[in-house]
Amino acid sequence: MFAGLPSLSHDQQQKAVERIQELMSQGMSSGEAITVVAQEIRASHSGERIVARFEDEDEDPEE
């Protein structure tokens, strides 16, 4: 699967980590916090995007 992901600076990445930790400290699960922060970044990001390929671990390499 390919996805256009926001290209974040180190500072932006650090702020995202801090936001995730903040949400988790309020009782949110890590997966839910990551999803929320990712949505926030996508909604507000206006910079470049990178292309990333995610491989499904369940895929059969023979196919």
mmCIF file of C-alpha atoms in Angstrom, residues 23-51:
data_model
loop_
_atom_site.group_PDB
_atom_site.id
_atom_site.type_symbol
_atom_site.label_atom_id
_atom_site.label_comp_id
_atom_site.label_asym_id
_atom_site.label_seq_id
_atom_site.Cartn_x
_atom_site.Cartn_y
_atom_site.Cartn_z
ATOM 1 C CA LEU A 23 -3.394 12.108 25.052
ATOM 2 C CA MET A 24 -2.159 8.825 26.535
ATOM 3 C CA SER A 25 -1.696 10.468 29.939
ATOM 4 C CA GLN A 26 -5.386 11.403 29.747
ATOM 5 C CA GLY A 27 -6.297 7.723 29.374
ATOM 6 C CA MET A 28 -6.357 7.274 25.614
ATOM 7 C CA SER A 29 -4.821 4.105 24.160
ATOM 8 C CA SER A 30 -1.601 4.498 22.171
ATOM 9 C CA GLY A 31 -3.262 3.452 18.910
ATOM 10 C CA GLU A 32 -6.124 5.871 19.387
ATOM 11 C CA ALA A 33 -3.740 8.715 20.311
ATOM 12 C CA ILE A 34 -1.612 8.066 17.221
ATOM 13 C CA THR A 35 -4.739 8.075 15.041
ATOM 14 C CA VAL A 36 -5.932 11.377 16.524
ATOM 15 C CA VAL A 37 -2.541 13.060 16.086
ATOM 16 C CA ALA A 38 -2.195 11.725 12.532
ATOM 17 C CA GLN A 39 -5.608 13.171 11.670
ATOM 18 C CA GLU A 40 -4.630 16.506 13.231
ATOM 19 C CA ILE A 41 -1.398 16.582 11.214
ATOM 20 C CA ARG A 42 -3.133 15.708 7.954
ATOM 21 C CA ALA A 43 -5.771 18.387 8.564
ATOM 22 C CA SER A 44 -3.270 21.149 9.281
ATOM 23 C CA HIS A 45 -0.184 20.202 7.250
ATOM 24 C CA SER A 46 0.516 22.290 4.174
ATOM 25 C CA GLY A 47 4.117 21.277 3.437
ATOM 26 C CA GLU A 48 5.598 18.587 1.243
ATOM 27 C CA ARG A 49 4.503 14.991 1.291
ATOM 28 C CA ILE A 50 6.561 11.848 1.033
ATOM 29 C CA VAL A 51 5.488 8.586 -0.539
#
